[in-house]
XYZ file of C-alpha atoms in Angstrom:
742
model
C 13.686 32.650 1.729
C 12.325 29.113 1.485
C 12.838 27.458 -1.905
C 9.670 26.503 -3.746
C 9.160 22.769 -4.088
C 8.543 22.272 -7.840
C 6.365 19.249 -7.082
C 4.129 21.112 -4.633
C 3.039 24.007 -6.834
C -0.775 24.274 -7.001
C -2.017 23.609 -10.520
C -4.075 26.806 -10.360
C -0.832 28.721 -9.889
C 1.031 26.691 -12.521
C -1.591 26.865 -15.280
C -4.426 29.086 -14.081
C -7.875 28.263 -12.785
C -9.262 27.364 -16.211
C -6.880 24.422 -16.562
C -6.788 23.515 -12.866
C -10.563 23.104 -12.597
C -10.936 20.062 -14.890
C -7.746 18.541 -13.474
C -9.248 18.849 -9.988
C -12.061 16.550 -11.147
C -9.363 13.909 -11.599
C -8.148 14.455 -8.038
C -5.091 16.428 -9.174
C -4.212 19.499 -7.111
C -0.439 19.979 -7.444
C 2.292 19.544 -10.021
C 3.381 16.393 -8.189
C -0.133 14.968 -8.472
C -0.066 15.644 -12.208
C 3.217 13.791 -12.692
C 1.754 10.824 -10.806
C -1.259 10.788 -13.149
C 0.091 7.992 -15.312
C -1.106 7.054 -18.799
C -3.632 4.234 -18.693
C -2.331 2.888 -22.004
C -0.249 3.800 -25.043
C -1.538 4.130 -28.592
C 0.627 2.886 -31.423
C 2.982 5.587 -32.695
C 1.609 7.443 -35.678
C 3.372 6.316 -38.835
C 3.992 8.650 -41.750
C 1.327 7.567 -44.181
C 0.507 8.456 -47.772
C -2.931 10.043 -47.976
C -3.834 7.560 -50.706
C -3.385 4.592 -48.347
C -5.403 5.912 -45.401
C -7.969 3.546 -43.821
C -10.881 4.532 -41.583
C -10.090 3.938 -37.908
C -6.305 4.080 -38.287
C -4.235 6.397 -36.100
C -1.881 8.069 -38.550
C 0.556 10.873 -39.082
C 0.723 12.469 -42.515
C 3.154 15.057 -43.858
C 1.314 17.543 -46.032
C 0.823 21.176 -47.064
C -2.160 23.343 -46.189
C -4.250 24.217 -49.235
C -7.018 26.232 -47.605
C -8.735 26.853 -44.265
C -11.941 28.570 -43.203
C -13.816 29.079 -39.941
C -17.515 29.668 -39.418
C -20.204 29.257 -36.741
C -22.455 26.188 -36.853
C -26.236 26.299 -36.574
C -25.831 25.501 -32.867
C -23.555 28.495 -32.358
C -20.347 26.488 -32.022
C -17.207 27.196 -33.998
C -16.213 24.993 -36.944
C -12.884 25.168 -38.771
C -12.267 23.116 -41.879
C -8.947 22.847 -43.664
C -7.664 20.899 -46.643
C -4.150 19.485 -46.836
C -2.313 17.745 -49.682
C 0.734 15.542 -50.070
C 1.096 16.812 -53.641
C -1.192 14.189 -55.133
C -4.122 13.503 -52.827
C -6.097 15.643 -50.421
C -7.394 15.163 -46.838
C -9.803 17.225 -44.765
C -9.091 18.478 -41.240
C -11.968 19.399 -38.903
C -11.782 21.357 -35.653
C -14.551 22.337 -33.231
C -14.712 24.940 -30.463
C -17.378 26.477 -28.250
C -17.432 29.535 -30.552
C -15.827 30.606 -33.807
C -13.555 33.207 -32.182
C -11.652 30.473 -30.348
C -10.588 29.067 -33.721
C -8.983 32.222 -35.067
C -5.538 31.241 -33.801
C -5.870 27.837 -35.433
C -6.951 29.417 -38.724
C -3.914 31.689 -38.614
C -1.715 28.687 -37.941
C -3.190 26.751 -40.869
C -2.597 29.383 -43.514
C -2.175 28.096 -47.088
C 1.340 27.068 -48.022
C 2.438 25.905 -44.554
C 3.815 22.384 -44.309
C 3.681 20.115 -41.285
C 2.757 16.849 -39.653
C -0.884 16.098 -38.835
C -1.698 13.280 -36.392
C -5.120 11.812 -35.645
C -7.598 9.008 -36.267
C -9.044 8.667 -39.746
C -12.825 8.994 -40.013
C -15.254 9.575 -42.865
C -17.891 12.297 -43.299
C -20.062 12.527 -46.402
C -17.807 10.066 -48.238
C -14.735 12.193 -47.512
C -11.843 11.064 -45.327
C -10.933 13.434 -42.513
C -8.979 13.879 -39.295
C -11.018 15.427 -36.463
C -9.181 17.577 -33.911
C -5.752 16.361 -35.107
C -2.470 17.378 -33.521
C -0.543 19.730 -35.779
C 3.214 20.356 -35.971
C 4.008 22.991 -38.596
C 7.107 24.310 -40.357
C 9.566 25.349 -37.671
C 8.956 22.347 -35.423
C 8.758 19.817 -38.245
C 11.944 17.988 -37.267
C 10.805 17.722 -33.662
C 7.418 16.635 -34.885
C 8.960 13.810 -36.916
C 10.608 12.554 -33.746
C 7.342 12.885 -31.808
C 5.474 10.970 -34.492
C 7.624 7.875 -33.919
C 6.849 7.700 -30.213
C 4.085 5.741 -28.456
C 1.178 8.054 -27.659
C 0.283 8.221 -23.919
C -3.463 7.982 -23.324
C -4.457 9.468 -19.957
C -7.600 9.106 -17.855
C -9.397 12.319 -18.783
C -12.584 14.295 -18.176
C -15.047 15.968 -20.514
C -13.612 19.175 -21.894
C -10.005 18.304 -21.025
C -8.859 15.549 -23.323
C -5.919 13.185 -22.957
C -3.678 15.217 -25.278
C -4.234 18.335 -23.161
C -3.229 16.400 -20.042
C -0.109 15.206 -21.844
C 0.755 18.777 -22.780
C 0.324 19.903 -19.163
C 2.499 17.030 -17.953
C 5.275 18.026 -20.342
C 5.102 21.619 -19.173
C 5.850 20.443 -15.618
C 8.198 17.575 -16.424
C 10.553 19.052 -19.018
C 12.304 21.661 -16.820
C 12.800 19.358 -13.815
C 16.279 18.364 -12.610
C 17.276 15.302 -10.578
C 17.596 17.369 -7.396
C 14.003 18.549 -7.838
C 12.593 15.039 -7.562
C 13.409 13.201 -4.288
C 13.581 9.459 -4.879
C 11.892 7.154 -2.323
C 13.800 4.087 -3.548
C 17.192 3.896 -1.792
C 20.171 4.145 -4.145
C 21.562 0.706 -3.275
C 18.275 -0.941 -4.289
C 18.197 0.998 -7.559
C 21.761 -0.025 -8.326
C 21.121 -3.669 -7.447
C 18.182 -3.960 -9.848
C 19.344 -1.390 -12.427
C 16.295 0.785 -11.798
C 16.024 4.304 -13.187
C 15.751 7.246 -10.809
C 12.272 8.607 -10.129
C 12.752 11.514 -12.565
C 13.995 9.115 -15.242
C 11.030 6.824 -14.621
C 8.566 9.702 -14.929
C 10.092 10.684 -18.263
C 9.997 7.085 -19.446
C 6.274 6.706 -18.745
C 5.178 10.156 -19.899
C 7.529 10.703 -22.863
C 8.696 7.268 -24.042
C 10.597 6.806 -27.289
C 9.448 3.210 -27.579
C 7.528 0.471 -25.766
C 10.593 -0.791 -23.916
C 11.035 2.600 -22.260
C 7.527 2.959 -20.854
C 7.587 -0.639 -19.669
C 10.881 -0.001 -17.846
C 9.507 3.174 -16.278
C 6.303 1.450 -15.158
C 8.236 -1.453 -13.651
C 10.267 0.928 -11.489
C 7.182 2.901 -10.384
C 5.313 -0.319 -9.625
C 8.167 -1.488 -7.391
C 8.223 1.916 -5.684
C 4.511 1.628 -4.815
C 5.081 -1.812 -3.356
C 8.152 -0.696 -1.384
C 6.405 2.321 0.171
C 3.460 0.190 1.247
C 5.555 -2.697 2.541
C 7.954 -0.378 4.359
C 5.110 1.094 6.383
C 3.704 -2.369 7.122
C 7.148 -3.475 8.281
C 7.493 -0.377 10.472
C 4.138 -1.016 12.128
C 5.031 -4.610 12.751
C 8.383 -3.616 14.256
C 6.810 -0.945 16.470
C 4.276 -3.398 17.861
C 7.037 -5.954 18.468
C 8.866 -3.387 20.611
C 5.887 -2.827 22.927
C 5.135 -4.978 25.962
C 2.049 -7.081 26.509
C 1.016 -9.072 29.550
C 2.170 -12.656 29.057
C -0.875 -14.896 29.421
C 0.491 -18.286 30.468
C -1.795 -21.312 30.000
C -3.402 -22.795 33.128
C -3.988 -26.503 33.509
C -7.428 -27.480 34.773
C -9.006 -24.172 33.848
C -11.846 -23.099 31.587
C -10.045 -24.070 28.397
C -9.455 -27.630 29.554
C -13.051 -27.902 30.749
C -14.318 -26.600 27.412
C -12.124 -28.984 25.406
C -13.280 -31.921 27.515
C -16.959 -31.349 26.692
C -16.570 -30.529 22.983
C -19.023 -32.771 21.076
C -16.624 -33.030 18.133
C -12.922 -33.474 17.485
C -10.915 -30.434 16.515
C -9.409 -30.620 13.040
C -5.644 -30.857 12.720
C -5.706 -27.284 11.398
C -7.688 -25.965 14.363
C -5.348 -27.706 16.761
C -2.184 -26.419 15.033
C -3.446 -22.831 14.774
C -4.644 -22.957 18.383
C -1.228 -24.126 19.597
C 0.466 -21.295 17.711
C -1.903 -18.705 19.181
C -1.393 -20.126 22.674
C 2.363 -19.753 22.349
C 1.989 -16.119 21.261
C -0.436 -15.326 24.080
C 2.103 -16.681 26.560
C 4.764 -14.259 25.303
C 5.356 -10.713 26.537
C 5.054 -9.295 23.016
C 1.629 -8.504 21.569
C 0.235 -11.125 19.252
C -0.829 -9.639 15.895
C -2.498 -12.444 13.948
C -4.929 -12.727 11.063
C -7.148 -15.807 11.181
C -8.800 -16.663 7.910
C -10.357 -19.791 6.570
C -12.999 -21.445 4.511
C -16.661 -20.886 5.290
C -17.528 -23.185 8.183
C -13.904 -24.081 8.934
C -14.335 -23.415 12.655
C -12.758 -19.988 13.173
C -15.170 -19.235 16.043
C -13.998 -22.280 18.018
C -10.357 -21.253 17.552
C -11.147 -17.698 18.684
C -13.133 -18.925 21.703
C -10.281 -21.186 22.808
C -7.928 -18.172 22.596
C -10.342 -16.098 24.686
C -10.626 -18.854 27.320
C -6.819 -19.073 27.442
C -6.683 -15.361 28.343
C -9.507 -15.680 30.890
C -7.682 -18.599 32.536
C -4.653 -16.296 32.858
C -6.706 -13.654 34.678
C -7.492 -11.390 31.731
C -10.508 -10.517 29.616
C -11.292 -10.777 25.936
C -13.386 -8.395 23.815
C -14.986 -9.506 20.562
C -15.848 -6.596 18.258
C -18.497 -7.321 15.590
C -19.755 -4.970 12.849
C -23.535 -5.358 13.306
C -25.907 -5.942 16.205
C -27.291 -9.083 14.555
C -23.812 -10.579 14.296
C -22.821 -9.473 17.807
C -25.973 -11.043 19.289
C -25.372 -14.211 17.276
C -21.768 -14.409 18.521
C -22.937 -14.009 22.122
C -25.574 -16.734 21.659
C -23.068 -19.050 20.006
C -20.411 -18.565 22.696
C -22.896 -19.083 25.515
C -24.289 -22.154 23.786
C -20.844 -23.667 23.318
C -19.767 -22.889 26.892
C -22.984 -23.978 28.640
C -22.623 -23.620 32.412
C -19.056 -22.382 31.895
C -20.670 -19.061 30.894
C -22.841 -18.803 34.021
C -20.254 -17.456 36.442
C -21.861 -16.267 39.683
C -25.269 -17.698 38.777
C -27.127 -20.672 40.198
C -26.139 -23.719 38.179
C -22.932 -22.202 36.871
C -19.713 -24.194 36.952
C -17.394 -23.507 39.867
C -14.828 -21.637 37.795
C -17.227 -20.264 35.182
C -17.025 -16.810 33.653
C -19.672 -14.713 31.938
C -20.289 -13.646 28.336
C -21.618 -10.092 28.249
C -23.294 -8.499 25.237
C -23.024 -4.760 24.749
C -24.715 -2.993 21.827
C -25.922 0.558 21.317
C -29.639 -0.241 21.423
C -29.675 -2.339 24.596
C -32.218 -1.223 27.243
C -30.611 0.969 29.891
C -30.692 -1.686 32.624
C -29.157 -4.386 30.406
C -26.511 -1.971 29.157
C -25.606 -0.925 32.700
C -25.314 -4.566 33.770
C -23.068 -5.446 30.816
C -20.815 -2.445 31.488
C -20.561 -3.407 35.169
C -19.632 -7.007 34.272
C -16.902 -5.707 31.943
C -15.513 -3.182 34.420
C -15.520 -5.595 37.369
C -14.047 -8.500 35.434
C -17.069 -10.715 36.103
C -17.435 -11.062 32.336
C -14.322 -12.692 30.996
C -15.698 -12.324 27.474
C -17.424 -9.147 26.276
C -19.070 -9.183 22.848
C -20.236 -5.971 21.260
C -20.514 -3.589 18.369
C -19.193 -0.019 18.177
C -20.768 0.427 21.627
C -17.630 -1.215 23.056
C -15.679 1.827 21.921
C -17.577 4.257 24.145
C -15.417 6.104 26.651
C -17.779 4.902 29.382
C -16.957 1.227 28.722
C -14.082 0.011 30.895
C -12.397 -3.351 31.398
C -10.756 -4.777 34.500
C -7.873 -6.314 32.493
C -8.292 -6.408 28.725
C -5.819 -8.956 27.404
C -7.152 -9.963 23.980
C -9.034 -8.060 21.270
C -10.777 -10.226 18.677
C -12.009 -8.265 15.668
C -14.530 -9.955 13.385
C -14.989 -8.712 9.831
C -12.052 -6.332 10.284
C -12.640 -4.446 7.012
C -15.776 -2.855 8.479
C -13.792 -0.911 11.099
C -11.559 2.148 10.793
C -8.393 3.263 12.502
C -9.924 5.315 15.323
C -12.352 2.535 16.263
C -9.733 -0.172 16.545
C -7.361 2.052 18.497
C -10.151 3.153 20.856
C -10.726 -0.444 21.914
C -7.049 -1.310 22.270
C -6.520 1.828 24.377
C -8.804 0.365 27.063
C -6.003 -2.010 28.097
C -3.284 -1.003 30.549
C -0.694 -2.554 28.248
C -0.980 -3.358 24.541
C -3.424 -6.272 24.259
C -2.971 -9.246 21.999
C -4.993 -8.927 18.779
C -6.685 -11.607 16.713
C -8.290 -10.469 13.463
C -10.847 -12.823 11.935
C -12.130 -12.677 8.401
C -14.806 -14.917 6.969
C -13.695 -14.036 3.439
C -10.722 -16.068 2.218
C -8.045 -13.632 1.113
C -5.720 -14.359 -1.821
C -2.115 -14.424 -0.700
C -1.157 -11.312 -2.678
C -3.950 -9.324 -1.013
C -2.904 -10.580 2.404
C 0.661 -9.398 1.719
C -0.576 -6.019 0.488
C -3.219 -5.169 3.077
C -2.422 -7.375 6.089
C 1.335 -7.480 5.656
C 2.071 -6.552 9.260
C 0.154 -9.547 10.624
C 1.105 -13.160 10.976
C -1.440 -15.188 9.046
C -3.133 -18.427 10.024
C -5.265 -20.326 7.534
C -7.878 -22.962 8.305
C -8.347 -25.021 5.161
C -10.095 -28.072 6.614
C -13.811 -28.432 7.274
C -14.904 -30.071 10.539
C -16.175 -33.632 10.248
C -19.874 -33.859 9.513
C -20.188 -30.652 7.494
C -22.558 -31.286 4.606
C -22.099 -30.333 0.978
C -23.908 -27.466 -0.744
C -25.272 -27.577 -4.285
C -25.655 -24.277 -6.136
C -27.780 -23.506 -9.213
C -28.368 -20.348 -11.254
C -32.087 -19.670 -11.819
C -33.116 -17.345 -14.695
C -35.346 -14.636 -13.220
C -37.333 -14.203 -16.422
C -38.457 -17.863 -16.630
C -41.763 -18.298 -14.699
C -41.490 -22.098 -14.653
C -38.067 -21.928 -13.003
C -39.116 -19.332 -10.457
C -42.269 -21.296 -9.583
C -40.113 -24.383 -9.086
C -37.813 -22.351 -6.819
C -40.630 -21.601 -4.369
C -41.963 -25.155 -4.617
C -38.493 -26.365 -3.633
C -38.564 -24.018 -0.644
C -41.906 -25.528 0.409
C -40.483 -29.045 0.109
C -37.497 -28.204 2.318
C -39.707 -26.560 4.917
C -42.096 -29.496 4.817
C -39.166 -31.775 5.598
C -38.203 -29.786 8.688
C -35.739 -27.446 7.021
C -35.378 -23.686 7.100
C -35.136 -21.339 4.121
C -33.281 -18.048 3.770
C -34.492 -15.623 1.104
C -31.903 -12.870 0.576
C -32.724 -9.509 -1.037
C -30.367 -6.611 -1.869
C -32.504 -3.922 -0.229
C -35.039 -3.422 2.532
C -37.995 -1.601 0.965
C -39.225 -0.163 -2.318
C -37.330 3.141 -2.239
C -35.089 4.164 -5.111
C -32.108 1.905 -5.728
C -29.369 4.451 -5.015
C -30.725 5.378 -1.598
C -31.467 1.744 -0.799
C -27.966 0.691 -1.772
C -26.414 3.396 0.399
C -28.541 2.388 3.389
C -27.855 -1.295 2.820
C -24.110 -0.729 3.044
C -24.514 1.345 6.216
C -27.080 -0.812 8.003
C -26.526 -4.364 6.825
C -23.111 -4.449 5.201
C -24.549 -5.252 1.769
C -21.835 -4.917 -0.879
C -23.867 -4.248 -4.021
C -22.226 -4.460 -7.420
C -23.404 -1.254 -9.104
C -20.893 -0.932 -11.936
C -22.787 -0.821 -15.219
C -20.222 -3.156 -16.724
C -21.110 -5.756 -14.120
C -24.872 -5.406 -14.187
C -26.932 -6.417 -17.225
C -29.226 -3.846 -18.787
C -32.322 -5.841 -17.825
C -31.211 -6.014 -14.204
C -30.480 -2.287 -14.171
C -33.938 -1.473 -15.501
C -35.734 -3.859 -13.148
C -36.063 -2.508 -9.579
C -34.016 -4.496 -7.086
C -36.015 -6.916 -4.971
C -36.767 -5.667 -1.460
C -37.296 -7.607 1.784
C -40.670 -6.100 2.692
C -42.105 -6.507 -0.816
C -40.876 -10.067 -1.242
C -42.211 -11.129 2.159
C -45.676 -9.909 1.139
C -45.453 -11.718 -2.206
C -44.461 -15.006 -0.568
C -47.257 -14.809 1.987
C -49.695 -14.513 -0.937
C -48.323 -17.512 -2.863
C -50.598 -20.592 -2.777
C -47.607 -22.958 -2.721
C -46.434 -21.348 0.546
C -49.856 -21.182 2.193
C -49.632 -21.839 5.922
C -45.862 -21.335 6.039
C -44.624 -18.758 8.544
C -42.559 -16.060 6.837
C -40.408 -13.689 8.873
C -38.276 -10.679 7.967
C -34.886 -9.504 9.199
C -32.964 -6.350 8.310
C -30.755 -3.691 9.842
C -33.453 -1.100 10.532
C -35.419 -3.347 12.895
C -35.340 -2.798 16.654
C -33.051 -5.214 18.520
C -35.936 -7.037 20.222
C -37.649 -7.495 16.861
C -34.445 -8.865 15.359
C -34.058 -11.330 18.217
C -37.676 -12.425 17.898
C -37.436 -12.881 14.119
C -34.287 -14.920 14.431
C -35.673 -17.045 17.263
C -38.848 -17.757 15.263
C -36.728 -18.821 12.308
C -34.461 -21.089 14.352
C -37.398 -22.717 16.164
C -39.431 -23.241 13.012
C -42.277 -20.913 13.972
C -41.376 -18.907 10.839
C -39.223 -21.316 8.795
C -38.787 -18.882 5.879
C -36.695 -15.801 6.661
C -36.639 -12.954 4.128
C -33.515 -10.974 4.926
C -30.821 -8.616 3.769
C -27.187 -9.708 4.073
C -27.216 -9.287 7.867
C -27.087 -13.098 7.873
C -23.866 -13.107 5.829
C -21.428 -14.205 8.530
C -21.592 -15.835 11.928
C -25.238 -16.904 11.737
C -25.549 -20.605 12.534
C -28.879 -22.425 12.178
C -28.229 -26.164 11.673
C -31.709 -26.751 10.215
C -31.181 -24.225 7.386
C -31.132 -26.269 4.179
C -32.050 -23.896 1.345
C -31.223 -20.333 0.365
C -32.735 -18.232 -2.425
C -30.734 -15.134 -3.382
C -32.765 -12.656 -5.443
C -30.927 -10.314 -7.836
C -27.903 -12.478 -7.134
C -25.892 -10.794 -9.901
C -25.846 -7.610 -7.834
C -23.721 -9.190 -5.085
C -19.986 -9.797 -5.137
C -18.671 -13.321 -5.590
C -17.087 -13.533 -2.144
C -20.233 -12.187 -0.475
C -22.374 -14.785 -2.232
C -19.973 -17.459 -1.002
C -20.356 -16.193 2.554
C -24.138 -16.184 2.263
C -24.103 -19.720 0.912
C -21.992 -20.752 3.890
C -25.031 -20.396 6.173
C -26.203 -23.752 4.760
C -24.968 -27.277 5.370
C -24.323 -26.741 9.084
C -26.507 -29.599 10.269
C -27.010 -33.192 9.207
C -28.572 -32.377 5.837
C -26.976 -30.988 2.642
C -27.713 -27.451 1.471
C -29.219 -26.035 -1.711
C -28.439 -22.480 -2.899
C -30.533 -20.977 -5.714
C -29.177 -17.813 -7.347
C -32.002 -15.951 -9.096
C -30.708 -13.533 -11.712
C -31.599 -11.745 -14.935
C -27.935 -11.572 -15.974
C -27.368 -12.508 -19.601
C -24.971 -15.356 -20.494
C -21.489 -14.046 -21.280
C -21.657 -11.011 -18.980
C -19.284 -10.626 -16.025
C -22.271 -10.829 -13.691
C -23.384 -14.172 -15.097
C -19.788 -15.437 -15.061
C -19.616 -14.701 -11.323
C -22.737 -16.753 -10.669
C -21.699 -19.668 -12.863
C -18.285 -19.681 -11.189
C -19.925 -19.826 -7.767
C -22.077 -22.732 -8.894
C -19.020 -24.624 -10.144
C -16.911 -24.660 -6.958
C -17.088 -24.340 -3.181
C -13.388 -23.487 -2.792
C -13.426 -20.070 -1.135
C -9.799 -19.256 -1.924
C -10.313 -20.047 -5.604
C -13.436 -17.871 -5.610
C -11.657 -15.006 -3.849
C -8.904 -15.030 -6.469
C -11.471 -15.060 -9.272
C -13.425 -12.273 -7.584
C -10.255 -10.206 -7.513
C -9.853 -10.661 -11.258
C -13.510 -9.968 -12.103
C -14.004 -6.931 -9.902
C -12.093 -3.700 -9.364
C -9.172 -4.236 -6.972
C -10.363 -1.327 -4.887
C -13.350 -3.395 -3.846
C -11.116 -6.136 -2.523
C -8.818 -3.713 -0.746
C -11.744 -2.107 0.999
C -12.273 1.094 -0.980
C -15.716 -0.035 -2.054
C -16.855 0.477 1.515
C -16.520 4.208 0.852
C -17.206 4.360 -2.890
C -13.647 5.423 -3.686
C -11.167 3.911 -6.078
C -8.137 1.937 -5.007
C -5.119 3.837 -3.702
C -2.872 1.710 -5.923
C -1.874 3.343 -9.207
C 0.214 0.819 -11.137
C 0.618 -2.046 -8.677
C -1.901 -4.862 -9.203
C -2.133 -7.552 -6.565
C -3.439 -10.085 -9.089
C -0.422 -9.666 -11.329
C 2.480 -8.399 -9.260
C 3.028 -11.052 -6.596
C 6.751 -11.259 -7.418
C 7.135 -7.469 -7.147
C 5.287 -7.416 -3.823
C 7.442 -10.278 -2.480
C 10.659 -8.500 -3.480
C 9.513 -5.207 -1.993
C 8.419 -6.928 1.204
C 11.850 -8.531 1.661
C 13.626 -5.252 0.911
C 11.360 -3.255 3.230
C 11.912 -5.608 6.145
C 15.676 -5.392 5.640
C 15.530 -1.586 5.720
C 13.374 -1.534 8.847
C 15.663 -4.012 10.592
C 18.459 -1.477 10.105
C 16.389 1.491 11.298
C 12.691 1.368 12.125
C 12.414 5.135 11.614
C 14.075 4.918 8.176
C 16.363 7.800 9.106
C 18.995 6.864 6.476
C 16.281 7.045 3.791
C 14.333 10.254 4.476
C 12.768 10.326 1.006
C 11.211 6.895 1.577
C 9.875 8.033 4.937
C 8.463 11.188 3.341
C 6.764 9.110 0.633
C 5.099 7.000 3.324
C 3.845 10.083 5.135
C 2.562 11.605 1.908
C 0.903 8.591 0.306
C -0.350 6.623 3.317
C -2.270 9.267 5.203
C -5.975 9.695 5.839
C -8.200 7.285 3.989
C -5.341 5.250 2.524
C -3.879 4.761 5.992
C -7.195 3.249 7.056
C -6.550 0.333 4.701
C -3.441 -0.420 6.738
C -5.010 0.309 10.101
C -7.794 -2.126 9.325
C -5.062 -4.715 9.369
């Protein structure tokens, strides 16, 4: 007969459906889940207090005797029990509520006159009388135990309506108290626990759930925080080691090829950073082990040039490169940019093409049948050395002659199956270059992209112009009028103006926000704590509405105004973008489809409406569309956010600096870490429980070093089966996608 795992018992079986149902709302299904539901904070231990010295708002414990108790129904049909207790001199009221009076009978029997005990709760006042509402009661026979309990910190758990924190604590104790060491497998290897004097997992759980003092729960949390980091870093180290053991085709550089020809005609000088990163990538491409590299950098730092040089290196060596982009607008822009940079080097097989030219094919889901067939043929035959596309590249019908390099742009928008589907199109594991336009704080890079080598571009190419940013109060007509006058001035001087809105049309905000994430990648801040009341009441500005308003403004009379958003047909998107770039429609009202990769040198001004509803890093990316020509850029953030709110702080911070890494770190502090780790893409909270990447860099570093040492000994972690089991349990499904996106 198989022994029952005490940590795998369904809560419905442990406590019954009535208790399990509210716990399920917290995502808790088993006894193990319940033990991993840690207190969010600890209240000060209740101190034994004389009734005479009680103060409203204090959390207290009093020792007293019951004088009387009575239960009755309220006018609403609920049950109300009131009791009076005394310390011999002064009296205090106790109040209890229930859904009906019958549910209070057991409490009334417990609080019979003459019984002594400890009563713990927060002091309040009702009709000039001090009271404790719903206090915890320890009476007579458990008085000594209650005295001990009263001196302990009080765990406060994340709870749900109808199942308060104290009930969760009681359920936790019911599971935790009978456990033995052998019941609780420990993922942290014994030698690491001994080295750092860490408690076992069972000890740590008791320290955080039933601490005697602050030092105990802090010690327990520290051990559990390290465990989280070790499990995550061990899996990252395993993935890195597994990739290192596979074979890739070594792509040796070729003198006199496409890369040399491209470098010779570059109209600018590569920065030292671009050159150094490019040399490192070239060395990895020439090796027979798959390159796994993350390329990040400041807005406008030249990541596309570095990626293109890597792709040309692979093409020179007889292979192909695929560039995967998250949206059709960005994919089309990448294809245009690459063709523009390559010139006749991208016209392989066509009249006027260079003798050793290749082709850049574009493959998206909405291409006309003939164009799609041609792009697929170019990819399959090898005529296209570079294939740019969206999810359409992942189709089983898309084949490559010799896929040697996968470049993934905006990696966080893709999941595990999508990335693997593209890599599987190569005969041998292709080299991989992940690009992100959002600077990533080092602790996040270690936590989410820990299995990748990281390259950082922190220099801007010569000639890049500065960008000035201002916050414009949305409720000040003079300021908003001046905003549109400024747009007219820039357009009159030959510039282009972006106007960014958080949604497409005038539908309800929730539906619009959901569609914006799906269609355009808009990352709306919807937390009530982040959005001011005025902004929440005011409907979010929409592309179609704003375009109509601007066309009707006298100060923009005669100015062509175009629109761009994710629901437009591909031909319409191309036409709108071409009209904007040429100046036929120099004002483009758009969603955040222009966030990354879009390059219009004449763009000099950007107006972001409802700017407080965007994340700090996303605003920085949007702003990066400016200053790409010979003229400086101006970014105007229109917002109704009140001074002092988090939303306003984000905007003022953006206006104060153009350092993307500084902004990314601040964004991490201002917003929920789940957003930064990618959970916001699915509306779920972060998979981290106690570990915080903003605070725990030293813990993550230590765990990373330890994990790599373990994996160097055995990549399968066979000597540490409990660690391997913890990886399989905690890093599956959605959480695994965070890693796979790396």
